Amino acid sequence: MNGRKKVAFYTLGCKLNFSETSTIARKFNDEGFDRVDFKENADIYVINTCSVTENADKRFKTIVRQAQKVNPEAFVAAVGCYAQLKPEELAAVDGVDLVLGATEKFKITDYINDLSKNDFGEVHSCEIEDADFYVGSYSIGDRTRAFLKVQDGCDYKCTYCTIPLARGISRSDTMKNVLQNAKEISEKGIKEIVLTGVNIGDYGKGEFGNKKHEHTFLDLVSELDKVEGIERLRISSIEPNLLKNETIELVSKSRAFVPHFHIPLQSGSNILLKKMKRRYMSELYTDRVSKIKEVMPHACVGVDVIVGFPGETDEIFLETYNYLKELDISYLHVFTYSERDNTEAANFADVVPKNLRAKRSKMLRGLSVKKRRAYYENQLDSTRTVLFEGENKEGYIHGFTENYVKVKSPWNPELVNTIHKVILTRIDDDGLVRFDFIN
């Protein structure tokens, strides 16, 4: 038996959190720890938290209990957004020993000295104004794709959102660093990089620790497109007002960027968009989708939408529903609005009852299923490239085309992390697409 201590990680929330967990895990590795699965016995359990929905708060307690079940003596640390927003609340959870805020989480190994259990969780959290420096990170969760963080924080003041409170001001990695990380990833044989951040279209801001801009998101995209060895680049989620025509044009002619955009809408009603303090109206959103479809008719467009925001009457909800029904999009991510402390919207009148929020959410999820189905049908008989994933799912291997159609084929380990040309032939009973190889 080696005497090395073991550490396990659990990540809640977004792709950005996954990339940061990976970076923190590499720190532990450098300090002589072995990483094990969260279900296994470890000396330290690190939980990277999320604050976007109420559910994330509840799940935190469950995850702490899971860790304690495996090893009641283990040291439990909480980091991430919820740890920044409600450090005392997390520290009070039975079994939690350490809570680190936004600036401290990357220095976690400095705080873990003797690993003895604390009677109360010890809190190190900064004033969020101090979170003004940038820590680059990337995650290699599986062998097929990596999440590369290029930006952190947000200067927007959307009335429902706690992210600026949890992550601080908008700031970016230097171009040099991003390109270096991208090269490192490609040298590990990973075929696809997903760019992530809190507000990635804002890239460039704070690149030098101040607001001075040298680079823009367009510069970043054009430089990354030149990095050799990366076969696919995907933009995770980008605000409609920051997705410029030039970027859309560049993706359409790009070597590596794939025709897939995920663009938050939040509401199809201009009345609600104003209440949310979003930085666009629905007309601009329509314009972005039209532009994408004009230069890339086969592109996949995903949409974030919030239901049940204060003031969402039946008419306003139907306005959003019908707007999305008519729009040429491929799928929806539906979020049910939940009140968050210290946000403006938490004090708004005209609160939508929870049962109504749930009903509307169900309607939009149903619409998403139809949209995805129509999009997949539209792609049948087309020639695409598929990157195959690494898991045997009940005798099948799954993969994604460049334009985000999910496909399946009987399990064949030789296909893992390879890219093949295929022709999409039919939709299976489970909604996934079958194909024929093109030799």
Short mmCIF file of C-alpha atoms in Angstrom, two decimals:
data_model
loop_
_atom_site.label_atom_id
_atom_site.label_comp_id
_atom_site.label_asym_id
_atom_site.label_seq_id
_atom_site.Cartn_x
_atom_site.Cartn_y
_atom_site.Cartn_z
CA MET A 1 0.00 0.00 0.00
CA ASN A 2 1.30 3.46 -0.78
CA GLY A 3 0.98 6.04 1.95
CA ARG A 4 -0.51 8.68 -0.37
CA LYS A 5 -3.70 10.32 0.76
CA LYS A 6 -6.83 10.06 -1.37
CA VAL A 7 -9.07 12.86 -2.60
CA ALA A 8 -12.47 12.65 -4.31
CA PHE A 9 -14.47 15.35 -6.11
CA TYR A 10 -18.13 16.03 -6.77
CA THR A 11 -19.15 18.80 -9.16
CA LEU A 12 -22.56 20.46 -9.25
CA GLY A 13 -23.63 22.87 -11.95
CA CYS A 14 -22.10 24.07 -15.17
CA LYS A 15 -19.30 23.10 -17.53
CA LEU A 16 -17.22 25.90 -16.07
CA ASN A 17 -17.39 24.19 -12.67
CA PHE A 18 -16.21 20.93 -14.26
CA SER A 19 -13.21 22.66 -15.81
CA GLU A 20 -12.34 24.25 -12.45
CA THR A 21 -12.72 20.96 -10.56
CA SER A 22 -10.20 19.43 -12.96
CA THR A 23 -7.72 22.21 -12.29
CA ILE A 24 -8.15 21.87 -8.52
CA ALA A 25 -7.70 18.08 -8.85
CA ARG A 26 -4.41 18.58 -10.70
CA LYS A 27 -3.26 20.74 -7.74
CA PHE A 28 -3.96 17.87 -5.35
CA ASN A 29 -2.08 15.53 -7.63
CA ASP A 30 0.96 17.86 -7.53
CA GLU A 31 0.74 17.78 -3.73
CA GLY A 32 0.96 13.98 -3.68
CA PHE A 33 -2.72 12.99 -3.46
CA ASP A 34 -4.34 10.20 -5.49
CA ARG A 35 -7.73 10.98 -7.01
CA VAL A 36 -10.46 8.38 -6.47
CA ASP A 37 -14.12 8.17 -7.40
CA PHE A 38 -16.56 10.00 -5.09
CA LYS A 39 -18.19 6.70 -4.14
CA GLU A 40 -14.86 5.36 -2.87
CA ASN A 41 -13.14 5.78 0.48
CA ALA A 42 -11.15 9.04 0.49
CA ASP A 43 -9.35 11.20 3.06
CA ILE A 44 -10.77 14.38 1.54
CA TYR A 45 -14.02 15.01 -0.29
CA VAL A 46 -14.22 18.27 -2.24
CA ILE A 47 -17.66 19.43 -3.38
CA ASN A 48 -17.74 22.15 -6.04
CA THR A 49 -21.08 23.88 -5.52
CA CYS A 50 -23.52 25.74 -7.73
CA SER A 51 -26.05 28.41 -6.80
CA VAL A 52 -28.16 28.68 -9.91
CA THR A 53 -31.23 26.82 -8.62
CA GLU A 54 -32.76 25.98 -5.27
CA ASN A 55 -32.22 22.35 -6.02
CA ALA A 56 -28.42 22.75 -5.96
CA ASP A 57 -28.66 23.91 -2.34
CA LYS A 58 -30.61 20.82 -1.29
CA ARG A 59 -28.37 18.47 -3.23
CA PHE A 60 -25.32 19.75 -1.37
CA LYS A 61 -26.54 18.26 1.93
CA THR A 62 -27.27 14.92 0.28
CA ILE A 63 -23.78 14.78 -1.22
CA VAL A 64 -22.13 15.56 2.14
CA ARG A 65 -24.13 12.70 3.67
CA GLN A 66 -22.97 10.36 0.88
CA ALA A 67 -19.33 11.19 1.60
CA GLN A 68 -19.81 10.69 5.35
CA LYS A 69 -21.44 7.33 4.79
CA VAL A 70 -18.33 6.08 3.00
CA ASN A 71 -15.88 7.60 5.47
CA PRO A 72 -17.27 9.36 8.59
CA GLU A 73 -13.72 10.53 9.43
CA ALA A 74 -13.08 12.18 6.04
CA PHE A 75 -12.36 15.88 5.70
CA VAL A 76 -15.12 17.61 3.67
CA ALA A 77 -14.48 20.87 1.81
CA ALA A 78 -17.01 23.00 -0.09
CA VAL A 79 -15.90 25.38 -2.84
CA GLY A 80 -17.60 27.23 -5.69
CA CYS A 81 -20.52 29.60 -6.18
CA TYR A 82 -22.77 28.58 -3.31
CA ALA A 83 -19.72 28.58 -1.04
CA GLN A 84 -19.11 32.21 -2.00
CA LEU A 85 -22.75 33.31 -1.60
CA LYS A 86 -23.72 31.45 1.59
CA PRO A 87 -20.49 30.35 3.29
CA GLU A 88 -22.00 30.30 6.80
CA GLU A 89 -24.93 28.20 5.65
CA LEU A 90 -22.62 25.58 4.13
CA ALA A 91 -20.25 25.65 7.11
CA ALA A 92 -23.23 24.85 9.36
CA VAL A 93 -24.02 21.65 7.43
CA ASP A 94 -23.12 18.67 9.59
CA GLY A 95 -19.78 17.18 8.50
CA VAL A 96 -18.44 20.15 6.52
CA ASP A 97 -14.92 21.16 7.64
CA LEU A 98 -13.88 23.88 5.22
CA VAL A 99 -15.66 26.39 2.98
CA LEU A 100 -13.69 28.35 0.40
CA GLY A 101 -14.99 31.30 -1.60
CA ALA A 102 -14.28 32.50 -5.12
CA THR A 103 -10.64 33.54 -4.74
CA GLU A 104 -9.62 30.83 -2.29
CA LYS A 105 -10.80 27.69 -4.07
CA PHE A 106 -7.72 27.44 -6.30
CA LYS A 107 -5.48 27.59 -3.22
CA ILE A 108 -7.35 24.81 -1.45
CA THR A 109 -4.23 22.72 -0.81
CA ASP A 110 -2.81 25.60 1.27
CA TYR A 111 -5.77 25.36 3.65
CA ILE A 112 -5.69 21.63 4.19
CA ASN A 113 -3.04 21.11 6.81
CA ASP A 114 -3.80 18.44 9.32
CA LEU A 115 -7.04 16.98 7.90
CA SER A 116 -8.49 16.72 11.38
CA LYS A 117 -12.26 17.08 11.49
CA ASN A 118 -13.46 20.49 12.69
CA ASP A 119 -16.35 20.97 15.10
CA PHE A 120 -17.58 23.74 12.84
CA GLY A 121 -16.83 24.39 9.20
CA GLU A 122 -13.98 26.85 8.82
CA VAL A 123 -14.81 29.64 6.35
CA HIS A 124 -12.38 31.50 4.12
CA SER A 125 -14.37 33.65 1.74
CA CYS A 126 -13.40 36.97 0.25
CA GLU A 127 -15.46 40.03 -0.44
CA ILE A 128 -16.51 39.33 -4.02
CA GLU A 129 -14.85 42.63 -5.09
CA ASP A 130 -11.53 40.87 -4.40
CA ALA A 131 -12.25 38.24 -7.06
CA ASP A 132 -10.58 40.24 -9.76
CA PHE A 133 -7.75 37.95 -10.80
CA TYR A 134 -8.05 35.17 -13.32
CA VAL A 135 -7.27 31.49 -12.89
CA GLY A 136 -7.24 29.54 -16.14
CA SER A 137 -8.47 25.99 -16.17
CA TYR A 138 -9.56 23.14 -18.34
CA SER A 139 -11.15 19.81 -17.66
CA ILE A 140 -10.53 16.48 -19.20
CA GLY A 141 -13.55 14.58 -18.05
CA ASP A 142 -13.52 11.96 -20.74
CA ARG A 143 -11.13 11.23 -23.54
CA THR A 144 -13.28 12.72 -26.27
CA ARG A 145 -13.84 16.32 -25.19
CA ALA A 146 -12.40 18.92 -22.85
CA PHE A 147 -13.93 22.07 -21.37
CA LEU A 148 -11.57 25.01 -21.70
CA LYS A 149 -12.29 28.01 -19.50
CA VAL A 150 -11.52 31.32 -21.22
CA GLN A 151 -13.40 33.84 -19.08
CA ASP A 152 -14.90 34.19 -15.59
CA GLY A 153 -17.35 36.51 -13.81
CA CYS A 154 -19.99 38.81 -15.28
CA ASP A 155 -20.66 42.56 -15.38
CA TYR A 156 -24.32 42.13 -16.30
CA LYS A 157 -26.93 42.82 -13.66
CA CYS A 158 -29.77 40.48 -14.64
CA THR A 159 -32.38 40.78 -11.91
CA TYR A 160 -32.73 37.02 -11.29
CA CYS A 161 -29.06 36.04 -11.25
CA THR A 162 -26.59 35.48 -8.42
CA ILE A 163 -23.58 34.72 -10.62
CA PRO A 164 -22.01 38.23 -10.42
CA LEU A 165 -22.32 37.92 -6.62
CA ALA A 166 -20.74 34.46 -6.69
CA ARG A 167 -18.04 34.96 -9.31
CA GLY A 168 -17.25 38.67 -9.38
CA ILE A 169 -16.51 40.95 -12.31
CA SER A 170 -15.91 39.85 -15.89
CA ARG A 171 -12.30 38.91 -16.51
CA SER A 172 -10.48 36.87 -19.12
CA ASP A 173 -7.54 34.59 -19.60
CA THR A 174 -4.72 35.95 -21.74
CA MET A 175 -4.78 34.86 -25.36
CA LYS A 176 -1.34 33.28 -24.89
CA ASN A 177 -2.58 31.15 -22.01
CA VAL A 178 -5.74 30.00 -23.77
CA LEU A 179 -3.77 28.94 -26.84
CA GLN A 180 -1.21 27.17 -24.62
CA ASN A 181 -4.00 25.27 -22.80
CA ALA A 182 -5.62 24.38 -26.13
CA LYS A 183 -2.29 22.96 -27.34
CA GLU A 184 -1.83 20.93 -24.14
CA ILE A 185 -5.32 19.49 -24.58
CA SER A 186 -4.75 18.56 -28.21
CA GLU A 187 -1.46 16.87 -27.31
CA LYS A 188 -3.42 14.55 -24.99
CA GLY A 189 -5.25 13.20 -28.03
CA ILE A 190 -8.56 14.87 -27.18
CA LYS A 191 -10.57 15.61 -30.31
CA GLU A 192 -12.99 18.30 -29.15
CA ILE A 193 -12.67 21.44 -27.04
CA VAL A 194 -15.73 23.22 -25.65
CA LEU A 195 -15.07 26.88 -24.77
CA THR A 196 -16.62 27.83 -21.48
CA GLY A 197 -16.94 30.82 -19.17
CA VAL A 198 -19.66 32.77 -17.38
CA ASN A 199 -20.10 35.24 -20.22
CA ILE A 200 -17.68 34.14 -22.94
CA GLY A 201 -18.78 36.69 -25.53
CA ASP A 202 -17.29 39.27 -23.15
CA TYR A 203 -13.85 37.67 -23.68
CA GLY A 204 -10.96 40.16 -23.64
CA LYS A 205 -12.23 42.21 -20.74
CA GLY A 206 -9.86 42.11 -17.79
CA GLU A 207 -7.24 40.19 -19.77
CA PHE A 208 -4.57 42.30 -18.06
CA GLY A 209 -6.25 42.58 -14.67
CA ASN A 210 -7.99 45.80 -15.72
CA LYS A 211 -10.69 46.75 -18.22
CA LYS A 212 -8.18 47.35 -20.99
CA HIS A 213 -9.09 45.34 -24.05
CA GLU A 214 -6.53 43.99 -26.43
CA HIS A 215 -8.48 41.03 -27.75
CA THR A 216 -12.11 40.29 -28.45
CA PHE A 217 -14.07 37.05 -28.64
CA LEU A 218 -13.73 37.19 -32.42
CA ASP A 219 -9.91 37.35 -32.08
CA LEU A 220 -10.02 34.38 -29.73
CA VAL A 221 -12.11 32.29 -32.11
CA SER A 222 -9.91 33.08 -35.10
CA GLU A 223 -6.69 32.26 -33.20
CA LEU A 224 -8.04 29.00 -31.76
CA ASP A 225 -9.12 27.92 -35.22
CA LYS A 226 -5.42 27.85 -36.18
CA VAL A 227 -4.27 25.56 -33.34
CA GLU A 228 -3.10 22.34 -34.92
CA GLY A 229 -4.28 19.00 -33.64
CA ILE A 230 -7.70 20.15 -32.47
CA GLU A 231 -10.30 18.61 -34.70
CA ARG A 232 -13.37 20.27 -33.22
CA LEU A 233 -14.06 23.47 -31.31
CA ARG A 234 -17.47 24.22 -29.83
CA ILE A 235 -18.73 27.50 -28.34
CA SER A 236 -20.73 26.59 -25.22
CA SER A 237 -23.16 29.40 -24.49
CA ILE A 238 -23.02 32.98 -25.74
CA GLU A 239 -25.25 35.99 -25.10
CA PRO A 240 -27.23 37.08 -28.19
CA ASN A 241 -26.02 40.68 -27.95
CA LEU A 242 -22.38 39.50 -27.95
CA LEU A 243 -22.73 37.00 -30.79
CA LYS A 244 -21.66 39.19 -33.70
CA ASN A 245 -22.21 38.56 -37.42
CA GLU A 246 -18.43 38.32 -37.89
CA THR A 247 -18.25 35.42 -35.40
CA ILE A 248 -21.13 33.62 -37.11
CA GLU A 249 -19.43 34.13 -40.50
CA LEU A 250 -16.11 32.88 -39.13
CA VAL A 251 -17.71 29.71 -37.71
CA SER A 252 -19.42 29.07 -41.05
CA LYS A 253 -16.06 29.07 -42.87
CA SER A 254 -14.01 27.65 -40.02
CA ARG A 255 -11.70 24.64 -40.10
CA ALA A 256 -12.51 23.42 -36.59
CA PHE A 257 -15.48 25.36 -35.15
CA VAL A 258 -18.66 23.34 -35.40
CA PRO A 259 -22.07 24.70 -36.46
CA HIS A 260 -23.64 24.61 -33.01
CA PHE A 261 -24.68 27.65 -30.96
CA HIS A 262 -26.30 27.77 -27.55
CA ILE A 263 -27.88 31.20 -27.02
CA PRO A 264 -29.75 32.18 -23.84
CA LEU A 265 -33.11 33.83 -24.57
CA GLN A 266 -34.81 33.61 -21.13
CA SER A 267 -38.11 35.06 -22.40
CA GLY A 268 -39.81 35.75 -25.71
CA SER A 269 -41.58 38.74 -24.18
CA ASN A 270 -39.91 42.16 -24.38
CA ILE A 271 -41.80 43.20 -21.23
CA LEU A 272 -40.12 40.42 -19.25
CA LEU A 273 -36.73 40.88 -20.94
CA LYS A 274 -36.77 44.48 -19.66
CA LYS A 275 -37.77 43.33 -16.15
CA MET A 276 -34.94 40.80 -16.25
CA LYS A 277 -32.53 43.57 -17.37
CA ARG A 278 -31.40 41.49 -20.33
CA ARG A 279 -29.41 43.47 -22.89
CA TYR A 280 -31.50 42.80 -25.99
CA MET A 281 -35.09 42.51 -27.18
CA SER A 282 -36.61 39.46 -28.88
CA GLU A 283 -36.14 41.10 -32.31
CA LEU A 284 -32.35 40.94 -31.92
CA TYR A 285 -32.63 37.29 -30.91
CA THR A 286 -34.69 36.48 -34.02
CA ASP A 287 -32.07 38.28 -36.07
CA ARG A 288 -29.20 36.16 -34.59
CA VAL A 289 -31.00 32.89 -35.33
CA SER A 290 -31.86 34.03 -38.88
CA LYS A 291 -28.24 34.97 -39.52
CA ILE A 292 -26.97 31.57 -38.32
CA LYS A 293 -29.52 29.71 -40.45
CA GLU A 294 -28.77 31.88 -43.47
CA VAL A 295 -25.06 30.95 -43.54
CA MET A 296 -25.39 27.48 -41.95
CA PRO A 297 -28.85 26.01 -42.62
CA HIS A 298 -27.81 22.75 -40.91
CA ALA A 299 -26.61 24.49 -37.70
CA CYS A 300 -27.92 23.42 -34.31
CA VAL A 301 -29.30 26.25 -32.18
CA GLY A 302 -30.04 25.61 -28.49
CA VAL A 303 -31.96 28.04 -26.30
CA ASP A 304 -32.10 28.75 -22.54
CA VAL A 305 -35.49 29.91 -21.30
CA ILE A 306 -36.83 30.75 -17.82
CA VAL A 307 -40.46 30.08 -16.92
CA GLY A 308 -42.44 31.55 -14.06
CA PHE A 309 -40.55 34.84 -13.71
CA PRO A 310 -42.53 37.43 -11.67
CA GLY A 311 -45.07 39.16 -13.88
CA GLU A 312 -45.32 36.26 -16.37
CA THR A 313 -49.07 36.23 -17.02
CA ASP A 314 -50.73 33.51 -19.12
CA GLU A 315 -50.60 35.85 -22.13
CA ILE A 316 -46.90 36.60 -21.65
CA PHE A 317 -46.08 32.91 -21.23
CA LEU A 318 -47.98 32.09 -24.44
CA GLU A 319 -46.09 34.85 -26.19
CA THR A 320 -42.83 33.07 -25.28
CA TYR A 321 -44.26 29.67 -26.18
CA ASN A 322 -45.47 30.78 -29.61
CA TYR A 323 -42.31 32.76 -30.28
CA LEU A 324 -40.20 29.63 -29.69
CA LYS A 325 -42.62 27.42 -31.62
CA GLU A 326 -42.14 29.57 -34.74
CA LEU A 327 -38.37 30.01 -34.34
CA ASP A 328 -35.99 27.76 -36.29
CA ILE A 329 -34.26 26.26 -33.25
CA SER A 330 -33.19 22.72 -32.30
CA TYR A 331 -33.79 22.25 -28.54
CA LEU A 332 -34.52 24.13 -25.30
CA HIS A 333 -32.99 24.13 -21.83
CA VAL A 334 -35.91 25.07 -19.59
CA PHE A 335 -35.26 26.61 -16.17
CA THR A 336 -38.06 27.06 -13.66
CA TYR A 337 -37.59 30.44 -11.98
CA SER A 338 -36.57 30.21 -8.32
CA GLU A 339 -36.15 33.19 -5.99
CA ARG A 340 -32.54 33.82 -4.96
CA ASP A 341 -31.50 35.96 -1.99
CA ASN A 342 -29.93 39.35 -2.74
CA THR A 343 -31.32 39.54 -6.26
CA GLU A 344 -33.65 42.30 -7.39
CA ALA A 345 -36.28 39.91 -8.70
CA ALA A 346 -36.69 38.31 -5.26
CA ASN A 347 -38.63 41.44 -4.24
CA PHE A 348 -40.78 41.74 -7.37
CA ALA A 349 -44.56 41.59 -7.08
CA ASP A 350 -46.84 39.42 -9.27
CA VAL A 351 -45.20 36.19 -8.15
CA VAL A 352 -46.18 33.19 -10.26
CA PRO A 353 -47.49 30.28 -8.12
CA LYS A 354 -45.16 27.27 -8.08
CA ASN A 355 -47.71 24.85 -9.53
CA LEU A 356 -48.15 27.18 -12.51
CA ARG A 357 -44.38 27.44 -12.96
CA ALA A 358 -44.21 23.63 -13.06
CA LYS A 359 -47.04 23.40 -15.59
CA ARG A 360 -45.41 25.94 -17.92
CA SER A 361 -42.06 24.23 -17.57
CA LYS A 362 -43.67 20.96 -18.65
CA MET A 363 -45.21 22.65 -21.71
CA LEU A 364 -41.86 24.05 -22.82
CA ARG A 365 -40.08 20.75 -22.21
CA GLY A 366 -42.68 19.12 -24.44
CA LEU A 367 -42.01 21.75 -27.10
CA SER A 368 -38.28 21.02 -26.80
CA VAL A 369 -38.88 17.32 -27.53
CA LYS A 370 -40.83 18.26 -30.69
CA LYS A 371 -38.18 20.75 -31.79
CA ARG A 372 -35.35 18.25 -31.37
CA ARG A 373 -37.33 15.60 -33.25
CA ALA A 374 -38.04 18.00 -36.14
CA TYR A 375 -34.40 19.04 -36.23
CA TYR A 376 -33.21 15.41 -36.32
CA GLU A 377 -35.73 14.56 -39.07
CA ASN A 378 -34.45 17.47 -41.06
CA GLN A 379 -30.91 16.05 -40.83
CA LEU A 380 -31.77 12.57 -42.16
CA ASP A 381 -30.03 11.59 -45.42
CA SER A 382 -27.31 14.18 -44.78
CA THR A 383 -23.59 13.38 -44.57
CA ARG A 384 -22.02 14.28 -41.22
CA THR A 385 -18.96 13.52 -39.11
CA VAL A 386 -19.41 11.79 -35.76
CA LEU A 387 -17.09 11.86 -32.76
CA PHE A 388 -17.70 8.67 -30.75
CA GLU A 389 -17.76 8.69 -26.95
CA GLY A 390 -16.15 6.29 -24.50
CA GLU A 391 -19.01 4.57 -22.71
CA ASN A 392 -20.79 1.33 -23.44
CA LYS A 393 -24.44 2.29 -22.93
CA GLU A 394 -26.47 -0.92 -22.82
CA GLY A 395 -24.63 -2.39 -25.77
CA TYR A 396 -24.45 0.83 -27.78
CA ILE A 397 -21.86 3.48 -28.43
CA HIS A 398 -23.11 7.06 -28.65
CA GLY A 399 -21.62 10.02 -30.44
CA PHE A 400 -22.41 13.52 -31.70
CA THR A 401 -22.28 14.91 -35.19
CA GLU A 402 -20.58 18.27 -35.64
CA ASN A 403 -24.05 19.89 -35.58
CA TYR A 404 -25.03 18.12 -32.36
CA VAL A 405 -27.21 15.28 -33.57
CA LYS A 406 -26.90 12.41 -31.09
CA VAL A 407 -26.32 9.07 -32.78
CA LYS A 408 -25.98 5.45 -31.66
CA SER A 409 -24.50 2.26 -33.02
CA PRO A 410 -23.80 -1.22 -31.59
CA TRP A 411 -20.90 -1.04 -29.12
CA ASN A 412 -17.47 -1.20 -30.71
CA PRO A 413 -14.52 -0.16 -28.50
CA GLU A 414 -12.41 0.61 -31.57
CA LEU A 415 -14.67 3.57 -32.36
CA VAL A 416 -14.01 5.35 -29.03
CA ASN A 417 -12.56 8.85 -29.54
CA THR A 418 -12.49 8.52 -33.33
CA ILE A 419 -14.19 10.68 -35.93
CA HIS A 420 -16.00 9.06 -38.86
CA LYS A 421 -17.98 10.21 -41.86
CA VAL A 422 -21.53 8.89 -41.80
CA ILE A 423 -24.87 9.28 -43.50
CA LEU A 424 -27.81 9.72 -41.10
CA THR A 425 -30.51 7.20 -41.96
CA ARG A 426 -33.33 6.97 -39.40
CA ILE A 427 -34.49 7.91 -35.91
CA ASP A 428 -34.62 5.05 -33.41
CA ASP A 429 -37.42 4.42 -30.88
CA ASP A 430 -35.41 6.19 -28.16
CA GLY A 431 -35.09 9.33 -30.31
CA LEU A 432 -31.42 8.83 -31.21
CA VAL A 433 -30.29 8.69 -34.81
CA ARG A 434 -28.93 5.63 -36.65
CA PHE A 435 -26.47 5.92 -39.53
CA ASP A 436 -24.37 4.15 -42.14
CA PHE A 437 -20.61 4.57 -42.30
CA ILE A 438 -19.17 6.14 -45.42
CA ASN A 439 -15.82 4.55 -46.14
#
